[in-house]
PDB file of C-alpha atoms and ligand atoms in Angstrom:
ATOM      1  CA  MET M 958      67.854 280.885   0.034  1.00 95.00           C
ATOM      2  CA  GLN M 959      66.314 277.523   0.818  1.00 96.00           C
ATOM      3  CA  GLY M 960      67.609 274.088   0.095  1.00 96.00           C
ATOM      4  CA  LYS M 961      67.802 270.541   1.329  1.00 96.00           C
ATOM      5  CA  ILE M 962      70.732 268.857   3.044  1.00 96.00           C
ATOM      6  CA  VAL M 963      71.707 265.932   0.840  1.00 94.00           C
ATOM      7  CA  LYS M 964      74.886 264.867   2.611  1.00 92.00           C
ATOM      8  CA  GLY M 965      76.826 265.587   5.775  1.00 91.00           C
ATOM      9  CA  ILE M 966      80.517 264.819   6.204  1.00 89.00           C
ATOM     10  CA  ALA M 967      82.861 265.931   8.960  1.00 85.00           C
ATOM     11  CA  GLY M 968      81.030 269.077   9.981  1.00 87.00           C
ATOM     12  CA  PHE M 969      80.144 270.107   6.438  1.00 93.00           C
ATOM     13  CA  TYR M 970      76.647 269.935   5.086  1.00 95.00           C
ATOM     14  CA  TYR M 971      75.950 269.786   1.391  1.00 95.00           C
ATOM     15  CA  VAL M 972      72.807 271.721   0.617  1.00 96.00           C
ATOM     16  CA  HIS M 973      71.019 271.197  -2.675  1.00 94.00           C
ATOM     17  CA  VAL M 974      69.234 274.289  -3.956  1.00 94.00           C
ATOM     18  CA  VAL M 975      66.963 273.406  -6.849  1.00 89.00           C
ATOM     19  CA  GLU M 976      67.786 276.421  -9.044  1.00 87.00           C
ATOM     20  CA  SER M 977      71.484 276.736  -8.375  1.00 90.00           C
ATOM     21  CA  GLY M 978      73.141 273.518  -7.259  1.00 91.00           C
ATOM     22  CA  VAL M 979      74.931 272.230  -4.183  1.00 95.00           C
ATOM     23  CA  TYR M 980      76.522 274.463  -1.541  1.00 96.00           C
ATOM     24  CA  GLU M 981      79.087 273.339   1.019  1.00 97.00           C
ATOM     25  CA  CYS M 982      77.859 274.766   4.303  1.00 97.00           C
ATOM     26  CA  LYS M 983      78.701 275.003   7.969  1.00 95.00           C
ATOM     27  CA  ALA M 984      76.058 275.116  10.655  1.00 93.00           C
ATOM     28  CA  LYS M 985      76.031 278.633  12.045  1.00 87.00           C
ATOM     29  CA  GLY M 986      72.433 279.267  12.999  1.00 77.00           C
ATOM     30  CA  THR M 987      70.896 279.934  16.390  1.00 76.00           C
ATOM     31  CA  PHE M 988      69.543 276.368  16.313  1.00 79.00           C
ATOM     32  CA  ARG M 989      72.965 275.326  17.571  1.00 73.00           C
ATOM     33  CA  LYS M 990      72.123 276.778  20.962  1.00 78.00           C
ATOM     34  CA  ASP M 991      69.118 274.491  21.088  1.00 79.00           C
ATOM     35  CA  LYS M 992      71.371 271.517  20.405  1.00 81.00           C
ATOM     36  CA  ILE M 993      69.522 270.687  17.194  1.00 86.00           C
ATOM     37  CA  LYS M 994      71.860 268.987  14.814  1.00 89.00           C
ATOM     38  CA  PRO M 995      71.144 269.322  11.119  1.00 93.00           C
ATOM     39  CA  LEU M 996      70.201 266.044   9.484  1.00 93.00           C
ATOM     40  CA  VAL M 997      70.342 264.830   5.939  1.00 93.00           C
ATOM     41  CA  GLY M 998      66.888 265.584   4.574  1.00 94.00           C
ATOM     42  CA  ASP M 999      66.473 268.804   6.517  1.00 96.00           C
ATOM     43  CA  ASN M1000      65.083 271.740   4.628  1.00 96.00           C
ATOM     44  CA  VAL M1001      67.269 274.678   5.556  1.00 97.00           C
ATOM     45  CA  GLU M1002      67.752 278.366   5.046  1.00 96.00           C
ATOM     46  CA  ILE M1003      71.270 279.231   3.955  1.00 97.00           C
ATOM     47  CA  GLU M1004      73.249 282.374   3.450  1.00 97.00           C
ATOM     48  CA  VAL M1005      75.725 282.190   0.614  1.00 97.00           C
ATOM     49  CA  LEU M1006      79.296 283.154   1.488  1.00 97.00           C
ATOM     50  CA  ASP M1007      80.795 282.754  -1.937  1.00 97.00           C
ATOM     51  CA  GLU M1008      78.691 282.056  -4.985  1.00 96.00           C
ATOM     52  CA  SER M1009      81.573 280.947  -7.224  1.00 96.00           C
ATOM     53  CA  GLU M1010      83.007 278.625  -4.581  1.00 96.00           C
ATOM     54  CA  LYS M1011      79.528 277.487  -3.661  1.00 96.00           C
ATOM     55  CA  THR M1012      79.999 277.901   0.071  1.00 97.00           C
ATOM     56  CA  GLY M1013      77.583 279.088   2.714  1.00 97.00           C
ATOM     57  CA  ASN M1014      76.182 278.869   6.206  1.00 96.00           C
ATOM     58  CA  ILE M1015      73.083 277.109   7.400  1.00 96.00           C
ATOM     59  CA  ILE M1016      71.207 279.742   9.359  1.00 94.00           C
ATOM     60  CA  ALA M1017      67.916 277.979  10.057  1.00 93.00           C
ATOM     61  CA  ILE M1018      66.412 274.513  10.002  1.00 95.00           C
ATOM     62  CA  LEU M1019      62.810 274.432   8.854  1.00 95.00           C
ATOM     63  CA  PRO M1020      60.370 272.353  10.928  1.00 94.00           C
ATOM     64  CA  ARG M1021      60.813 268.615  10.509  1.00 92.00           C
ATOM     65  CA  MET M1022      58.008 266.397   9.323  1.00 88.00           C
ATOM     66  CA  ASN M1023      59.656 263.325  10.845  1.00 84.00           C
ATOM     67  CA  GLU M1024      63.061 261.900  11.623  1.00 83.00           C
ATOM     68  CA  LEU M1025      64.618 258.486  11.646  1.00 78.00           C
ATOM     69  CA  ILE M1026      67.447 257.555  13.932  1.00 74.00           C
ATOM     70  CA  ARG M1027      69.019 254.776  11.960  1.00 71.00           C
ATOM     71  CA  PRO M1028      69.744 255.934   9.352  1.00 74.00           C
ATOM     72  CA  ALA M1029      69.763 259.509  10.652  1.00 80.00           C
ATOM     73  CA  VAL M1030      67.586 261.350   8.219  1.00 85.00           C
ATOM     74  CA  ALA M1031      64.724 263.846   8.324  1.00 90.00           C
ATOM     75  CA  ASN M1032      61.627 264.532   6.257  1.00 92.00           C
ATOM     76  CA  ILE M1033      61.212 261.206   4.576  1.00 90.00           C
ATOM     77  CA  ASP M1034      57.925 261.279   2.634  1.00 94.00           C
ATOM     78  CA  GLN M1035      57.781 257.576   2.010  1.00 94.00           C
ATOM     79  CA  ALA M1036      59.749 254.367   1.878  1.00 92.00           C
ATOM     80  CA  LEU M1037      60.162 252.205  -1.168  1.00 95.00           C
ATOM     81  CA  VAL M1038      60.746 248.749   0.210  1.00 94.00           C
ATOM     82  CA  VAL M1039      62.436 246.501  -2.312  1.00 96.00           C
ATOM     83  CA  PHE M1040      62.498 242.737  -2.125  1.00 97.00           C
ATOM     84  CA  ALA M1041      63.109 240.185  -4.859  1.00 98.00           C
ATOM     85  CA  ILE M1042      60.232 237.924  -5.804  1.00 98.00           C
ATOM     86  CA  THR M1043      62.829 235.190  -5.940  1.00 98.00           C
ATOM     87  CA  LYS M1044      66.633 234.828  -5.716  1.00 97.00           C
ATOM     88  CA  PRO M1045      66.557 235.555  -2.872  1.00 96.00           C
ATOM     89  CA  ASN M1046      63.012 234.679  -1.810  1.00 96.00           C
ATOM     90  CA  PRO M1047      61.471 237.349   0.403  1.00 96.00           C
ATOM     91  CA  HIS M1048      62.255 237.150   4.080  1.00 94.00           C
ATOM     92  CA  PHE M1049      58.743 237.868   5.334  1.00 96.00           C
ATOM     93  CA  ASN M1050      59.702 238.457   8.933  1.00 93.00           C
ATOM     94  CA  LEU M1051      62.205 241.116   7.935  1.00 91.00           C
ATOM     95  CA  LEU M1052      59.737 242.674   5.541  1.00 94.00           C
ATOM     96  CA  ASP M1053      57.017 242.836   8.191  1.00 95.00           C
ATOM     97  CA  ARG M1054      59.402 244.343  10.714  1.00 91.00           C
ATOM     98  CA  PHE M1055      60.193 247.071   8.295  1.00 89.00           C
ATOM     99  CA  LEU M1056      56.526 247.708   7.596  1.00 94.00           C
ATOM    100  CA  VAL M1057      55.836 247.935  11.334  1.00 93.00           C
ATOM    101  CA  MET M1058      58.651 250.380  11.821  1.00 86.00           C
ATOM    102  CA  MET M1059      57.366 252.600   9.020  1.00 87.00           C
ATOM    103  CA  GLU M1060      53.783 252.373  10.332  1.00 91.00           C
ATOM    104  CA  SER M1061      54.984 253.390  13.774  1.00 87.00           C
ATOM    105  CA  LYS M1062      56.653 256.453  12.247  1.00 82.00           C
ATOM    106  CA  GLU M1063      53.639 257.085  10.017  1.00 87.00           C
ATOM    107  CA  ILE M1064      55.789 256.866   6.924  1.00 88.00           C
ATOM    108  CA  PRO M1065      53.852 255.532   3.928  1.00 94.00           C
ATOM    109  CA  VAL M1066      55.292 252.482   2.203  1.00 95.00           C
ATOM    110  CA  VAL M1067      55.308 251.397  -1.406  1.00 97.00           C
ATOM    111  CA  LEU M1068      56.332 247.789  -1.881  1.00 98.00           C
ATOM    112  CA  CYS M1069      58.460 246.935  -4.865  1.00 98.00           C
ATOM    113  CA  PHE M1070      59.061 243.306  -5.750  1.00 98.00           C
ATOM    114  CA  ASN M1071      61.867 242.984  -8.244  1.00 98.00           C
ATOM    115  CA  LYS M1072      63.234 240.263 -10.565  1.00 98.00           C
ATOM    116  CA  GLU M1073      59.859 239.710 -12.144  1.00 98.00           C
ATOM    117  CA  ASP M1074      61.675 238.340 -15.192  1.00 98.00           C
ATOM    118  CA  ILE M1075      62.729 235.194 -13.336  1.00 98.00           C
ATOM    119  CA  ALA M1076      59.650 234.807 -11.113  1.00 98.00           C
ATOM    120  CA  GLU M1077      56.987 232.112 -11.382  1.00 97.00           C
ATOM    121  CA  ASP M1078      53.315 233.113 -11.387  1.00 97.00           C
ATOM    122  CA  PRO M1079      52.474 231.443  -8.046  1.00 97.00           C
ATOM    123  CA  GLN M1080      55.225 233.443  -6.347  1.00 97.00           C
ATOM    124  CA  VAL M1081      53.778 236.696  -7.635  1.00 98.00           C
ATOM    125  CA  LYS M1082      50.298 235.585  -6.645  1.00 97.00           C
ATOM    126  CA  GLU M1083      51.352 234.781  -3.093  1.00 96.00           C
ATOM    127  CA  LEU M1084      52.890 238.211  -2.626  1.00 97.00           C
ATOM    128  CA  LYS M1085      49.732 239.856  -3.908  1.00 97.00           C
ATOM    129  CA  GLN M1086      47.674 237.723  -1.549  1.00 94.00           C
ATOM    130  CA  ILE M1087      49.712 238.709   1.443  1.00 96.00           C
ATOM    131  CA  TYR M1088      50.384 242.382   0.862  1.00 96.00           C
ATOM    132  CA  ALA M1089      47.643 243.827  -1.324  1.00 92.00           C
ATOM    133  CA  ARG M1090      45.229 242.989   1.507  1.00 91.00           C
ATOM    134  CA  CYS M1091      47.258 245.105   3.904  1.00 94.00           C
ATOM    135  CA  GLY M1092      46.662 248.075   1.646  1.00 94.00           C
ATOM    136  CA  TYR M1093      50.227 248.659   0.506  1.00 96.00           C
ATOM    137  CA  PRO M1094      50.713 249.739  -3.101  1.00 96.00           C
ATOM    138  CA  LEU M1095      52.613 246.991  -4.918  1.00 98.00           C
ATOM    139  CA  ILE M1096      54.887 247.347  -7.914  1.00 98.00           C
ATOM    140  CA  PHE M1097      56.397 244.325  -9.611  1.00 98.00           C
ATOM    141  CA  THR M1098      59.524 245.256 -11.506  1.00 98.00           C
ATOM    142  CA  SER M1099      62.386 243.884 -13.449  1.00 98.00           C
ATOM    143  CA  ALA M1100      65.439 246.091 -13.278  1.00 98.00           C
ATOM    144  CA  LEU M1101      67.113 243.724 -15.693  1.00 98.00           C
ATOM    145  CA  LYS M1102      64.443 244.208 -18.372  1.00 98.00           C
ATOM    146  CA  GLU M1103      63.626 247.742 -17.187  1.00 97.00           C
ATOM    147  CA  LYS M1104      60.046 246.672 -16.706  1.00 98.00           C
ATOM    148  CA  ASN M1105      57.717 248.858 -14.635  1.00 98.00           C
ATOM    149  CA  ILE M1106      60.523 251.175 -13.581  1.00 97.00           C
ATOM    150  CA  ASP M1107      58.352 254.014 -14.903  1.00 96.00           C
ATOM    151  CA  SER M1108      55.752 253.137 -12.266  1.00 97.00           C
ATOM    152  CA  VAL M1109      58.478 253.460  -9.665  1.00 97.00           C
ATOM    153  CA  ARG M1110      59.544 256.793 -11.087  1.00 96.00           C
ATOM    154  CA  LYS M1111      55.954 257.969 -10.904  1.00 96.00           C
ATOM    155  CA  VAL M1112      55.542 257.190  -7.188  1.00 97.00           C
ATOM    156  CA  LEU M1113      58.843 258.901  -6.409  1.00 96.00           C
ATOM    157  CA  LYS M1114      57.926 262.121  -8.166  1.00 96.00           C
ATOM    158  CA  GLY M1115      58.079 265.218  -5.961  1.00 94.00           C
ATOM    159  CA  LYS M1116      58.968 263.202  -2.861  1.00 95.00           C
ATOM    160  CA  THR M1117      61.894 262.185  -0.711  1.00 94.00           C
ATOM    161  CA  THR M1118      61.977 258.425  -0.617  1.00 94.00           C
ATOM    162  CA  ALA M1119      64.070 256.067   1.448  1.00 90.00           C
ATOM    163  CA  ILE M1120      64.853 252.986  -0.580  1.00 91.00           C
ATOM    164  CA  ALA M1121      65.313 249.981   1.635  1.00 88.00           C
ATOM    165  CA  GLY M1122      65.659 246.265   1.318  1.00 89.00           C
ATOM    166  CA  PRO M1123      68.131 243.469   1.917  1.00 89.00           C
ATOM    167  CA  SER M1124      71.153 243.174  -0.324  1.00 89.00           C
ATOM    168  CA  GLY M1125      71.004 241.287  -3.567  1.00 94.00           C
ATOM    169  CA  VAL M1126      67.413 242.174  -4.414  1.00 96.00           C
ATOM    170  CA  GLY M1127      68.272 244.771  -7.054  1.00 96.00           C
ATOM    171  CA  LYS M1128      68.149 248.110  -5.241  1.00 93.00           C
ATOM    172  CA  SER M1129      71.298 249.435  -6.885  1.00 92.00           C
ATOM    173  CA  SER M1130      70.104 248.240 -10.270  1.00 95.00           C
ATOM    174  CA  ILE M1131      66.851 250.148  -9.845  1.00 95.00           C
ATOM    175  CA  ILE M1132      68.581 253.264  -8.526  1.00 91.00           C
ATOM    176  CA  ASN M1133      70.950 253.191 -11.482  1.00 91.00           C
ATOM    177  CA  ILE M1134      68.070 253.254 -13.915  1.00 93.00           C
ATOM    178  CA  LEU M1135      66.361 256.042 -12.004  1.00 91.00           C
ATOM    179  CA  GLN M1136      69.468 258.114 -11.742  1.00 81.00           C
ATOM    180  CA  PRO M1137      72.216 257.162 -14.161  1.00 64.00           C
ATOM    181  CA  GLU M1138      74.595 259.682 -12.550  1.00 63.00           C
ATOM    182  CA  ALA M1139      74.465 257.878  -9.204  1.00 52.00           C
ATOM    183  CA  ASN M1140      76.232 255.110 -11.068  1.00 50.00           C
ATOM    184  CA  MET M1141      76.003 252.779  -8.174  1.00 50.00           C
ATOM    185  CA  GLU M1142      77.918 249.605  -8.703  1.00 47.00           C
ATOM    186  CA  THR M1143      75.962 246.395  -8.738  1.00 47.00           C
ATOM    187  CA  GLY M1144      76.669 242.799  -8.096  1.00 43.00           C
ATOM    188  CA  THR M1145      80.264 242.033  -7.332  1.00 37.00           C
ATOM    189  CA  ILE M1146      81.657 241.475  -3.878  1.00 37.00           C
ATOM    190  CA  SER M1147      84.312 244.169  -4.008  1.00 39.00           C
ATOM    191  CA  ASN M1148      81.629 246.640  -4.940  1.00 41.00           C
ATOM    192  CA  LYS M1149      79.552 245.544  -1.981  1.00 39.00           C
ATOM    193  CA  ILE M1150      82.440 246.310   0.340  1.00 39.00           C
ATOM    194  CA  GLU M1151      82.871 249.661  -1.285  1.00 43.00           C
ATOM    195  CA  ARG M1152      79.206 250.359  -0.840  1.00 45.00           C
ATOM    196  CA  GLY M1153      79.278 249.154   2.739  1.00 44.00           C
ATOM    197  CA  ARG M1154      82.044 251.557   3.573  1.00 44.00           C
ATOM    198  CA  HIS M1155      80.294 254.372   1.838  1.00 45.00           C
ATOM    199  CA  THR M1156      77.048 253.746   3.666  1.00 42.00           C
ATOM    200  CA  THR M1157      78.435 253.508   7.177  1.00 44.00           C
ATOM    201  CA  ARG M1158      80.064 256.883   6.753  1.00 49.00           C
ATOM    202  CA  HIS M1159      76.976 258.875   5.924  1.00 63.00           C
ATOM    203  CA  SER M1160      73.519 258.836   4.459  1.00 76.00           C
ATOM    204  CA  GLU M1161      73.081 260.637   1.206  1.00 85.00           C
ATOM    205  CA  LEU M1162      70.132 261.895  -0.775  1.00 90.00           C
ATOM    206  CA  PHE M1163      70.328 261.778  -4.544  1.00 89.00           C
ATOM    207  CA  PRO M1164      68.215 264.183  -6.548  1.00 88.00           C
ATOM    208  CA  ILE M1165      66.510 262.266  -9.372  1.00 89.00           C
ATOM    209  CA  ASP M1166      64.628 265.253 -10.700  1.00 84.00           C
ATOM    210  CA  GLU M1167      63.333 268.550  -9.409  1.00 82.00           C
ATOM    211  CA  ASN M1168      62.109 268.052  -5.832  1.00 85.00           C
ATOM    212  CA  SER M1169      62.470 264.272  -6.011  1.00 92.00           C
ATOM    213  CA  TYR M1170      65.150 262.654  -3.902  1.00 93.00           C
ATOM    214  CA  ILE M1171      66.043 259.089  -3.142  1.00 93.00           C
ATOM    215  CA  MET M1172      68.135 257.677  -0.359  1.00 88.00           C
ATOM    216  CA  ASP M1173      69.652 254.256  -0.233  1.00 79.00           C
ATOM    217  CA  THR M1174      69.008 253.008   3.300  1.00 73.00           C
ATOM    218  CA  PRO M1175      71.702 250.793   4.776  1.00 64.00           C
ATOM    219  CA  GLY M1176      71.571 248.712   7.940  1.00 55.00           C
ATOM    220  CA  PHE M1177      68.247 247.259   7.023  1.00 52.00           C
ATOM    221  CA  SER M1178      68.996 243.720   8.167  1.00 46.00           C
ATOM    222  CA  SER M1179      69.581 244.801  11.758  1.00 47.00           C
ATOM    223  CA  LEU M1180      66.104 246.200  12.216  1.00 52.00           C
ATOM    224  CA  TYR M1181      64.491 245.740  15.543  1.00 54.00           C
ATOM    225  CA  VAL M1182      61.225 246.825  17.054  1.00 58.00           C
ATOM    226  CA  ASN M1183      61.454 248.148  20.563  1.00 61.00           C
ATOM    227  CA  ASP M1184      60.550 251.764  20.764  1.00 72.00           C
ATOM    228  CA  PHE M1185      56.897 251.204  21.563  1.00 84.00           C
ATOM    229  CA  GLU M1186      54.756 249.038  23.838  1.00 90.00           C
ATOM    230  CA  LYS M1187      53.436 245.637  22.819  1.00 93.00           C
ATOM    231  CA  GLU M1188      49.858 246.918  23.077  1.00 95.00           C
ATOM    232  CA  GLU M1189      50.587 249.343  20.246  1.00 95.00           C
ATOM    233  CA  LEU M1190      51.836 246.732  17.813  1.00 96.00           C
ATOM    234  CA  LYS M1191      48.377 245.754  16.558  1.00 97.00           C
ATOM    235  CA  TYR M1192      47.812 249.248  15.212  1.00 97.00           C
ATOM    236  CA  TYR M1193      50.777 248.809  12.901  1.00 96.00           C
ATOM    237  CA  PHE M1194      49.108 245.946  11.050  1.00 98.00           C
ATOM    238  CA  PRO M1195      46.661 247.862   8.833  1.00 97.00           C
ATOM    239  CA  GLU M1196      44.634 244.767   7.942  1.00 97.00           C
ATOM    240  CA  PHE M1197      43.701 244.269  11.623  1.00 98.00           C
ATOM    241  CA  ALA M1198      41.955 247.641  11.751  1.00 97.00           C
ATOM    242  CA  LYS M1199      38.547 246.553  10.586  1.00 96.00           C
ATOM    243  CA  TYR M1200      38.346 243.900  13.333  1.00 97.00           C
ATOM    244  CA  GLU M1201      39.221 246.356  16.073  1.00 95.00           C
ATOM    245  CA  GLY M1202      36.411 246.460  18.625  1.00 95.00           C
ATOM    246  CA  MET M1203      34.905 243.183  17.408  1.00 97.00           C
ATOM    247  CA  CYS M1204      36.755 240.915  19.846  1.00 98.00           C
ATOM    248  CA  ARG M1205      35.037 239.590  22.958  1.00 98.00           C
ATOM    249  CA  PHE M1206      37.385 241.427  25.255  1.00 97.00           C
ATOM    250  CA  HIS M1207      37.914 245.123  25.223  1.00 95.00           C
ATOM    251  CA  GLY M1208      41.595 245.871  24.621  1.00 94.00           C
ATOM    252  CA  CYS M1209      42.180 242.449  23.062  1.00 97.00           C
ATOM    253  CA  ASP M1210      45.745 242.062  21.822  1.00 97.00           C
ATOM    254  CA  HIS M1211      44.730 239.224  19.486  1.00 98.00           C
ATOM    255  CA  VAL M1212      47.129 236.744  21.070  1.00 97.00           C
ATOM    256  CA  HIS M1213      45.647 234.194  23.502  1.00 94.00           C
ATOM    257  CA  GLU M1214      42.304 235.837  24.190  1.00 97.00           C
ATOM    258  CA  PRO M1215      39.165 233.792  23.442  1.00 97.00           C
ATOM    259  CA  GLY M1216      36.606 235.193  21.035  1.00 98.00           C
ATOM    260  CA  CYS M1217      39.239 237.155  19.122  1.00 98.00           C
ATOM    261  CA  ALA M1218      37.964 238.549  15.828  1.00 98.00           C
ATOM    262  CA  VAL M1219      41.471 238.852  14.401  1.00 98.00           C
ATOM    263  CA  LYS M1220      42.264 235.196  15.084  1.00 98.00           C
ATOM    264  CA  GLU M1221      38.943 234.236  13.522  1.00 98.00           C
ATOM    265  CA  ALA M1222      39.840 236.284  10.462  1.00 98.00           C
ATOM    266  CA  VAL M1223      43.152 234.448  10.268  1.00 98.00           C
ATOM    267  CA  ASP M1224      41.366 231.071  10.461  1.00 98.00           C
ATOM    268  CA  ALA M1225      38.912 232.211   7.810  1.00 97.00           C
ATOM    269  CA  GLY M1226      41.779 233.193   5.533  1.00 95.00           C
ATOM    270  CA  LYS M1227      40.915 236.873   5.609  1.00 95.00           C
ATOM    271  CA  ILE M1228      44.158 237.862   7.288  1.00 97.00           C
ATOM    272  CA  HIS M1229      47.226 236.101   5.980  1.00 97.00           C
ATOM    273  CA  ARG M1230      48.708 233.615   8.413  1.00 97.00           C
ATOM    274  CA  ILE M1231      52.278 234.659   7.706  1.00 97.00           C
ATOM    275  CA  ARG M1232      51.452 238.216   8.756  1.00 98.00           C
ATOM    276  CA  TYR M1233      49.736 236.998  11.893  1.00 98.00           C
ATOM    277  CA  GLN M1234      52.666 234.760  12.811  1.00 98.00           C
ATOM    278  CA  ASN M1235      55.028 237.664  12.432  1.00 97.00           C
ATOM    279  CA  TYR M1236      52.712 239.751  14.575  1.00 98.00           C
ATOM    280  CA  ILE M1237      52.852 237.131  17.345  1.00 98.00           C
ATOM    281  CA  GLU M1238      56.609 236.871  17.086  1.00 95.00           C
ATOM    282  CA  MET M1239      57.098 240.623  17.386  1.00 94.00           C
ATOM    283  CA  TYR M1240      54.534 240.799  20.167  1.00 95.00           C
ATOM    284  CA  GLU M1241      56.377 238.182  22.216  1.00 94.00           C
ATOM    285  CA  GLU M1242      59.593 240.015  21.583  1.00 90.00           C
ATOM    286  CA  LEU M1243      58.179 243.288  22.858  1.00 90.00           C
ATOM    287  CA  LYS M1244      56.684 241.466  25.823  1.00 90.00           C
ATOM    288  CA  SER M1245      60.018 240.114  26.940  1.00 87.00           C
ATOM    289  CA  LYS M1246      61.630 243.417  25.909  1.00 75.00           C
ATOM    290  CA  ARG M1247      64.306 241.528  24.156  1.00 53.00           C
ATOM    291  CA  ARG M1248      66.792 243.903  22.632  1.00 51.00           C
ATOM    292  CA  TYR M1249      68.954 243.383  19.601  1.00 48.00           C
TER     293      TYR M1249
HETATM  294  P1  GDP K  85      71.295 245.309  -4.227  1.00 52.44           P
HETATM  295  O1  GDP K  85      72.280 244.594  -3.366  1.00 52.44           O
HETATM  296  O2  GDP K  85      69.916 245.228  -3.672  1.00 52.44           O
HETATM  297  O3  GDP K  85      71.685 246.708  -4.556  1.00 52.44           O
HETATM  298  O4  GDP K  85      71.204 244.481  -5.606  1.00 52.44           O
HETATM  299  P2  GDP K  85      71.983 244.687  -6.992  1.00 52.44           P
HETATM  300  O5  GDP K  85      71.337 245.780  -7.772  1.00 52.44           O
HETATM  301  O6  GDP K  85      73.436 244.770  -6.728  1.00 52.44           O
HETATM  302  O7  GDP K  85      71.616 243.316  -7.718  1.00 52.44           O
HETATM  303  C1  GDP K  85      71.978 242.062  -7.186  1.00 52.44           C
HETATM  304  C2  GDP K  85      72.042 241.030  -8.310  1.00 52.44           C
HETATM  305  O8  GDP K  85      70.742 240.823  -8.857  1.00 52.44           O
HETATM  306  C3  GDP K  85      72.912 241.493  -9.469  1.00 52.44           C
HETATM  307  O9  GDP K  85      73.596 240.344  -9.953  1.00 52.44           O
HETATM  308  C4  GDP K  85      71.919 242.012 -10.485  1.00 52.44           C
HETATM  309  O10 GDP K  85      72.386 241.902 -11.798  1.00 52.44           O
HETATM  310  C5  GDP K  85      70.732 241.095 -10.249  1.00 52.44           C
HETATM  311  N1  GDP K  85      69.453 241.751 -10.584  1.00 52.44           N
HETATM  312  C6  GDP K  85      69.038 242.995 -10.215  1.00 52.44           C
HETATM  313  N2  GDP K  85      67.810 243.242 -10.701  1.00 52.44           N
HETATM  314  C7  GDP K  85      67.420 242.142 -11.380  1.00 52.44           C
HETATM  315  C8  GDP K  85      66.230 241.787 -12.100  1.00 52.44           C
HETATM  316  O11 GDP K  85      65.252 242.538 -12.232  1.00 52.44           O
HETATM  317  N3  GDP K  85      66.189 240.528 -12.631  1.00 52.44           N
HETATM  318  C9  GDP K  85      67.226 239.654 -12.513  1.00 52.44           C
HETATM  319  N4  GDP K  85      67.084 238.448 -13.078  1.00 52.44           N
HETATM  320  N5  GDP K  85      68.356 239.964 -11.854  1.00 52.44           N
HETATM  321  C10 GDP K  85      68.463 241.183 -11.292  1.00 52.44           C
HETATM  322 ZN1   ZN K  86      41.358 240.108  19.345  1.00 52.44          ZN
END
């Protein structure tokens, strides 16, 4: 029988099987010899020990599509990155770091900007100007008014999605609408602490319908970029791609080089300056190999 690990606590793995529910399993397979540790998100083969008690053993881990280290999770199809249009205003540097990390892992991103109900038009326009040009799908939502949540539901369908974003932007509110049973608490400080505790203990996937899972991704604010070389960074800014090869110097990193097509595109307003500034900042960081 095949299923997906939705949670792991203290040596037990909780495996969701679409037709029959969740089984509490131990890892017993030969993969243990190979020192492969099951991860939340793994698709696994289980043998059922007791159907009424819903217990079993994991006997095989199916090949992984990808894996993230922090949070430790496998087979993420995409990330839904949630920021508020306002209250709080988007922290562009943080947002771009996250996009770079997902690009480097080849995980597609859908950008969700929430709190549309209290946003001003120019704020929405600016976000479109910056991010539509990079090719990311954008969804503007209001969890409060339940506006455009159906569009979110549509992009999540049939996929495993990591939901990420800083706190206070409305992630829990959106997740609650998507999956009323998750019943995640929103807003108050005591609830935040509760959630913080919950999230440091383990990652968890929530089924929202058949074959669709979401995961709330904690630890987002401590993101850093350091697991690749500075020369690679430019490839993680999709809007730079069409200028590749057009710079005067072969192998141009678009920093201080003269005759740089990317810098010209920035000056001409074709690449957004905020994105470019964040590129330079991350580039310098990788150059000095500063670690967080
Ligand atoms: P999280 O920390 O990202 O999970 O954010 P929460 O879902 O806890 O929401 C943070 C605060 O923003 C709460 O006070 C929510 O009521 C409020 N909020 C969430 N979504 C919206 C929205 O679409 N519009 C407005 N005006 N407030 C929202
Ligand atoms: Zn260049």
